[in-house]
C-alpha atoms as one frame of an Amber mdcrd trajectory, in Angstrom:
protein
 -21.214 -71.041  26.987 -21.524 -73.079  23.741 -20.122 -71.298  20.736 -22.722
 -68.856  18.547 -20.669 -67.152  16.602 -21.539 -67.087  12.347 -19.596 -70.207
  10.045 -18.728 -68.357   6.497 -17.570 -71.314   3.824 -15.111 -69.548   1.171
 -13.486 -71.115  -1.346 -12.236 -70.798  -5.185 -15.287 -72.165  -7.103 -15.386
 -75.936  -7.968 -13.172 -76.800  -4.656 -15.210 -78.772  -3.040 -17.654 -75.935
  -0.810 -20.655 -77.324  -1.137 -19.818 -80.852  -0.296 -18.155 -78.899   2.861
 -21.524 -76.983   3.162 -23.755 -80.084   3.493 -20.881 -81.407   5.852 -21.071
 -78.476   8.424 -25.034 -78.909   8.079 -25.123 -82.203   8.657 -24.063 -81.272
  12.404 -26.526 -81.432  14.800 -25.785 -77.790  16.063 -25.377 -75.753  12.666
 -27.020 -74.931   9.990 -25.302 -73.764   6.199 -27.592 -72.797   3.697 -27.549
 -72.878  -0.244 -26.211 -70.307  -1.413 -27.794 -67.009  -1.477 -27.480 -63.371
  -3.492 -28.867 -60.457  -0.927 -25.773 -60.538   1.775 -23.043 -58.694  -0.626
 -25.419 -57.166  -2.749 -27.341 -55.482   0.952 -24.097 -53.960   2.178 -22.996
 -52.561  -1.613 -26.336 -50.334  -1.622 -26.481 -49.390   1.862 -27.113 -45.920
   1.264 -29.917 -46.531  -0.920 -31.446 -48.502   2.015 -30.351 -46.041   4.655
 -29.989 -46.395   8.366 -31.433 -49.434   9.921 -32.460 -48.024  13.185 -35.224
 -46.942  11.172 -38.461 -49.428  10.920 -39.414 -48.469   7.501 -35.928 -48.619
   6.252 -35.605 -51.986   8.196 -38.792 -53.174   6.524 -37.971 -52.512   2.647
 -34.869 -53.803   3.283 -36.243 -57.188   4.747 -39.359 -57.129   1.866 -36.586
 -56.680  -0.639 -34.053 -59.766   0.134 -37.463 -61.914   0.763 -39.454 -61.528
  -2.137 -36.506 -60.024  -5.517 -35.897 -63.253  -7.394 -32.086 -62.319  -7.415
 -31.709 -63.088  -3.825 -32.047 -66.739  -3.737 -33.803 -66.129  -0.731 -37.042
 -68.572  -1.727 -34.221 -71.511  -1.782 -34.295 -71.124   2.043 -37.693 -71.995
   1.946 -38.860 -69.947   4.812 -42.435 -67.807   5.830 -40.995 -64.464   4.219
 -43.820 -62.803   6.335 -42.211 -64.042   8.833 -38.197 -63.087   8.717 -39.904
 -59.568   7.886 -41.314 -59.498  11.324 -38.384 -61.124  12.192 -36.174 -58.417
  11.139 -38.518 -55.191  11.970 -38.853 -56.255  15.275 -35.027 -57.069  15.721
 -31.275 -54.839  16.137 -31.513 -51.874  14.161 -27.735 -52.801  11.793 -27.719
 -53.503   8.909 -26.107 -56.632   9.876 -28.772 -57.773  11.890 -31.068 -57.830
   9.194 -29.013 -59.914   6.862 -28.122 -61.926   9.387 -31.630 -62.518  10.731
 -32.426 -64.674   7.200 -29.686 -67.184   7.865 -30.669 -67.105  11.625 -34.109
 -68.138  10.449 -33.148 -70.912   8.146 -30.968 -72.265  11.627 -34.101 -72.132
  13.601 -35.537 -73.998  10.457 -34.028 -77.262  11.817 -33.683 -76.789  15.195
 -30.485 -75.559  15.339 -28.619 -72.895  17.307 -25.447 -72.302  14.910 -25.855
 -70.509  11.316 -23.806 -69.576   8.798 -23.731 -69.161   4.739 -21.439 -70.259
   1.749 -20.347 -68.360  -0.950 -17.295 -68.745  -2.775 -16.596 -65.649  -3.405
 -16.976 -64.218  -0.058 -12.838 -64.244   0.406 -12.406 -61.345  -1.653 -15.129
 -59.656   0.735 -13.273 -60.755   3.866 -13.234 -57.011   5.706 -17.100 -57.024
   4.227 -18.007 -59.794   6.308 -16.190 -58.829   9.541 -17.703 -55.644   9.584
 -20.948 -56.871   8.713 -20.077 -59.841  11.505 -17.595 -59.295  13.372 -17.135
 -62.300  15.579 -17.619 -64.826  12.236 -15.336 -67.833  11.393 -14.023 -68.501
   8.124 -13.620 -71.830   6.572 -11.218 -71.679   3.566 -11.411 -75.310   1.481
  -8.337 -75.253  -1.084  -8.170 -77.602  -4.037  -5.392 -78.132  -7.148  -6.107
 -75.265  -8.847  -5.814 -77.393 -12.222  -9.233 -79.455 -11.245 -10.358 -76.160
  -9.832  -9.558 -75.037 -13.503 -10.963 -77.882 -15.339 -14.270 -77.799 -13.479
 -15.138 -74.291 -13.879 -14.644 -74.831 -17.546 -17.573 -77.374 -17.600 -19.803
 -75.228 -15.504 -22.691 -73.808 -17.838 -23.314 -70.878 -15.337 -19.550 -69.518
 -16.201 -19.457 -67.754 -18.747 -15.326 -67.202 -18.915 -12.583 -68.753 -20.675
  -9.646 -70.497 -19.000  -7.782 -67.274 -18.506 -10.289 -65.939 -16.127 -10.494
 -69.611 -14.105  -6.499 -69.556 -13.454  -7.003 -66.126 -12.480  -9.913 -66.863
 -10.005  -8.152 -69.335  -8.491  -4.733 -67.390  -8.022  -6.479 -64.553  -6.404
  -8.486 -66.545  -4.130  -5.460 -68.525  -2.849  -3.207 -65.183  -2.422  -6.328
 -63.624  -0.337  -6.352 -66.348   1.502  -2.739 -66.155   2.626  -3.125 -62.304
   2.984  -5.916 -62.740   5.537  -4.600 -66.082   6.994  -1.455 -63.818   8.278
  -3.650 -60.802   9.644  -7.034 -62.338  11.043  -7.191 -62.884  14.984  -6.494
 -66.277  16.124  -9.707 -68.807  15.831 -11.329 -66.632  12.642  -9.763 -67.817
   9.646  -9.224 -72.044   8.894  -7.850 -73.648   5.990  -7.909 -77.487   4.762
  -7.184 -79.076   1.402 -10.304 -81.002  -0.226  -7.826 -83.851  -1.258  -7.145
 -84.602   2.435 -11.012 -84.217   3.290 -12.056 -86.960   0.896  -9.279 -88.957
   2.102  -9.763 -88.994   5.270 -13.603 -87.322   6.548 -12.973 -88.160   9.841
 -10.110 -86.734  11.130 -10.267 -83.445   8.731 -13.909 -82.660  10.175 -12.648
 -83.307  13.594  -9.737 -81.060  13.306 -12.487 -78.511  11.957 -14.925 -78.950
  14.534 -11.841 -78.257  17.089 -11.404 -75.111  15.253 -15.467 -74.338  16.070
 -15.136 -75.120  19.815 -17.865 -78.142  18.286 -17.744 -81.462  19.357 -17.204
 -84.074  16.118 -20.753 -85.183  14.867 -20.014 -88.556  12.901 -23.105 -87.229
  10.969 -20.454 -84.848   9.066 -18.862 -87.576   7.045 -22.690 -88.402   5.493
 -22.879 -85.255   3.603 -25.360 -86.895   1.058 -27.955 -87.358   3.893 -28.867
 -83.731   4.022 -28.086 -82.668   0.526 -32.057 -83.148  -0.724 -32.264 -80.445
   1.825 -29.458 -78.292   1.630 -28.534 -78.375  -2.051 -31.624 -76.825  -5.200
 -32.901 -79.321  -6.761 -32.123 -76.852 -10.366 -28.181 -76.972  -9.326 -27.531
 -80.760 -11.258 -23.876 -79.508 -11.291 -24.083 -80.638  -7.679 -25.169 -84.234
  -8.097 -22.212 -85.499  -6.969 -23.058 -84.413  -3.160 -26.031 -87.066  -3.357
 -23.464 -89.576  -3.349 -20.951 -91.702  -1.284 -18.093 -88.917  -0.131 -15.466
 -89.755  -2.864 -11.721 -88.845  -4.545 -12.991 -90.042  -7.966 -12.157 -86.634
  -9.394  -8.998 -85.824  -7.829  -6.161 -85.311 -10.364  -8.829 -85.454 -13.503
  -7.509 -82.360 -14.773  -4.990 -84.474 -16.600  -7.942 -85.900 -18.841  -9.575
 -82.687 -18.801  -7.517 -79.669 -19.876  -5.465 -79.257 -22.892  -1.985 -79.673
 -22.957  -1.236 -75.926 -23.582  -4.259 -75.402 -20.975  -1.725 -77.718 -18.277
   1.365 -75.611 -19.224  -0.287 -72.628 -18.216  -1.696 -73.568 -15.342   1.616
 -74.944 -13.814   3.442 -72.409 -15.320   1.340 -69.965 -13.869   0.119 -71.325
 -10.201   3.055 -73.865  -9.959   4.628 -71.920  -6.756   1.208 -71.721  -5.178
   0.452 -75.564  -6.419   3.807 -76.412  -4.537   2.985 -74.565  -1.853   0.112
 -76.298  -1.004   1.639 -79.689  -1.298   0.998 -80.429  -5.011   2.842 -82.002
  -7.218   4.241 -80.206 -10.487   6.174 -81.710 -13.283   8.779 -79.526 -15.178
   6.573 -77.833 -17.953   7.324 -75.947 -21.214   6.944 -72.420 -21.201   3.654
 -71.751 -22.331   3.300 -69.451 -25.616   3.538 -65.986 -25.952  -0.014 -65.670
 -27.030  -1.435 -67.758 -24.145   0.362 -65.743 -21.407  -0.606 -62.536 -22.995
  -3.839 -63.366 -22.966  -3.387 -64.349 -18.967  -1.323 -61.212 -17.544  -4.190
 -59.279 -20.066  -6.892 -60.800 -18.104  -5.540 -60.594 -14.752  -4.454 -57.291
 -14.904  -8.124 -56.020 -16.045  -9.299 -58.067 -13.155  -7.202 -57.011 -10.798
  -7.972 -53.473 -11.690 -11.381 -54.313 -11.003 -11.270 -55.180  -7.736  -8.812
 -52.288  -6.870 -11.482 -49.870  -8.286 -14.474 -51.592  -6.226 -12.147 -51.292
  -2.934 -11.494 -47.490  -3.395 -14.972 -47.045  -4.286 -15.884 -48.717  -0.874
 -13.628 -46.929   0.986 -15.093 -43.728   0.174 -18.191 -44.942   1.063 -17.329
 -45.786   4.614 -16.641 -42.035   4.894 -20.215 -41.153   5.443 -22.364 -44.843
   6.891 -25.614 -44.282   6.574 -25.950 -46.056  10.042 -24.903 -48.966  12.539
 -23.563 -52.112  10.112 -22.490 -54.913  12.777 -25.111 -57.388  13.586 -26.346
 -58.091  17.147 -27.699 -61.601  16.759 -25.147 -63.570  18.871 -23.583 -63.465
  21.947 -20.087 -62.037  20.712 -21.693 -59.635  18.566 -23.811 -58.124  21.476
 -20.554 -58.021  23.924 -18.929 -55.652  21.209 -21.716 -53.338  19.959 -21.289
 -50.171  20.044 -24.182 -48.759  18.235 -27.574 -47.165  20.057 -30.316 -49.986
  20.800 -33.229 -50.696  17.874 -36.113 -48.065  17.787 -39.179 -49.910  18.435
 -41.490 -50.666  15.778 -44.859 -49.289  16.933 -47.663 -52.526  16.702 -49.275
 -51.293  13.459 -46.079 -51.392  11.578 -45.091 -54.430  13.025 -48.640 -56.214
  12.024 -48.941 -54.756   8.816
């Protein structure tokens, strides 16, 4: 049987996903969308949408991720009277009707394989396998100082360099936390330095990972990005072109020398790590890694707080969460079968 199961694109933001997002589309057997805003946001207030055997509940769910402007879901460009039937009619999780949406945009082109990108889906790793629990992860790491530098330039980020080092500290520990503890064939990781070096061989490696055969399509990401990418997002332009390592190492031009210190001083284990190269570096000042350890301890306090609050919540579901869409998914449920939808609520 050919492989179903979900592709999940993670990443610190500014590594390189999308270009990896258009690159997995550009196969002829999945389909990555842009990215979207109802998936996290779905399983956070799943009490207020309550259990999804029910049709009604199933329905306002569905209306609410196809028509709120927060969702994103109009850059899918699908029949939104359509997924609703789609997702009324189908599995009664909550999964299933998230999951429906990207199973849509798939059968958009064709295709049998879906999946989504989101950044900052790695710190909502256990999220994700609950919600799917037979979905591969694609991890695409980058020098955190570029990583740095770009998020800096990014009008739609509204934090200072503190909060960049940070993101991209956290997302590279995560990823070695889960790396360590995921089942074998769930969790992948590749550098975007060696994927614009060599295409080729990275994607093939990747598709071996998928149980996909290698589409040469992959290494013409720009051929699909007038699809795949909003025309609003111009801080993508770059995926309309030729696949490139014009940008690698720019950081040097791009941060401030105090800005460099701290980033080496502060990632240069985890730069090292992942093959990078760090010069011996001042110690940065006293202010600057004040400010740092000030930021990433609120942060990290944060995301402790959101954990705990989840894990209360799993105390009391309000009903079934993993999606039965694909073929793993359906060999592990566990959950009683969808209630019908009676004809008038499915044609209303």
């Amino acid at each position: 049987m050919r492989p179903d199961r979900p592709i999940f694109v993670i990443g610190c933001p500014r590594s390189g996903t999308t270009m990896l997002q258009l690159m997995l589309h550009a196969h002829e057997r999945i389909a990555v969308p842009p990215e979207t805003r109802f998936l996290l946001s779905a399983y956070y207030h799943r009490r207020l949408h309550g259990d999804m055997r029910v049709v009604e509940n199933r329905r306002r769910l569905a209306e609410w991720i196809a028509t709120d402007k927060t969702t994103k879901f109009r850059e899918l460009h699908l029949d939104r009277a359509a997924y609703v039937r789609k997702a009324v009619e189908g599995p009664g999780s909550l999964g299933s009707v998230i999951g429906e949406a990207f199973r849509e945009y798939a059968q958009r082109f064709g295709k049998p394989r879906w999946g989504d990108k989101r950044p900052s889906y790695i710190k909502h790793l256990e999220v994700m396998l609950r919600l799917f629990p037979d979905a591969q992860f694609v991890h695409l790491v980058r020098d955190g100082r570029d990583c740095v530098a770009s998020l800096k330039e990014m009008p739609w980020y509204p934090h200072d360099v503190f909060h960049a080092i940070s993101t991209w500290r956290e997302t590279i520990d995560l990823g070695r936390w889960f790396a360590a503890r995921l089942p074998a064939g769930t969790y992948y990781e590749l550098r975007y330095e060696d994927l614009t070096a060599d295409p080729e061989a990275e994607l093939a490696r990747l598709c071996g990972f998928l149980r996909e055969d290698f589409d040469p399509a992959m290494c013409e990401p720009r051929q699909v990005a007038t699809v795949a990418v909003p025309a609003h997002k111009v801080w993508h332009s770059n995926t309309h072109r030729e696949i490139t390592q014009a940008r690698v190492g720019s950081w040097a031009t791009r941060l401030a020398p105090w800005e460099i210190a701290l980033c080496e001083w502060v990632l240069g284990d985890r730069l090292r790590s992942w093959g990078y190269q760090v010069e011996e570096c001042e110690r940065p000042s006293a202010e600057h890694l004040l400010a740092y350890h000030r930021v990433a301890t609120r942060r990290w306090l944060a995301w402790r707080k959101r954990v705990a609050r989840d894990r209360i919540s799993r105390l009391r579901e309000p009903g079934p969460l993993e999606a039965m869409l694909t073929s793993g998914q359906l060999a592990s449920v566990t959950v009683p079968p969808p209630r019908a939808p009676s004809a008038a609520l499915v044609d209303r």
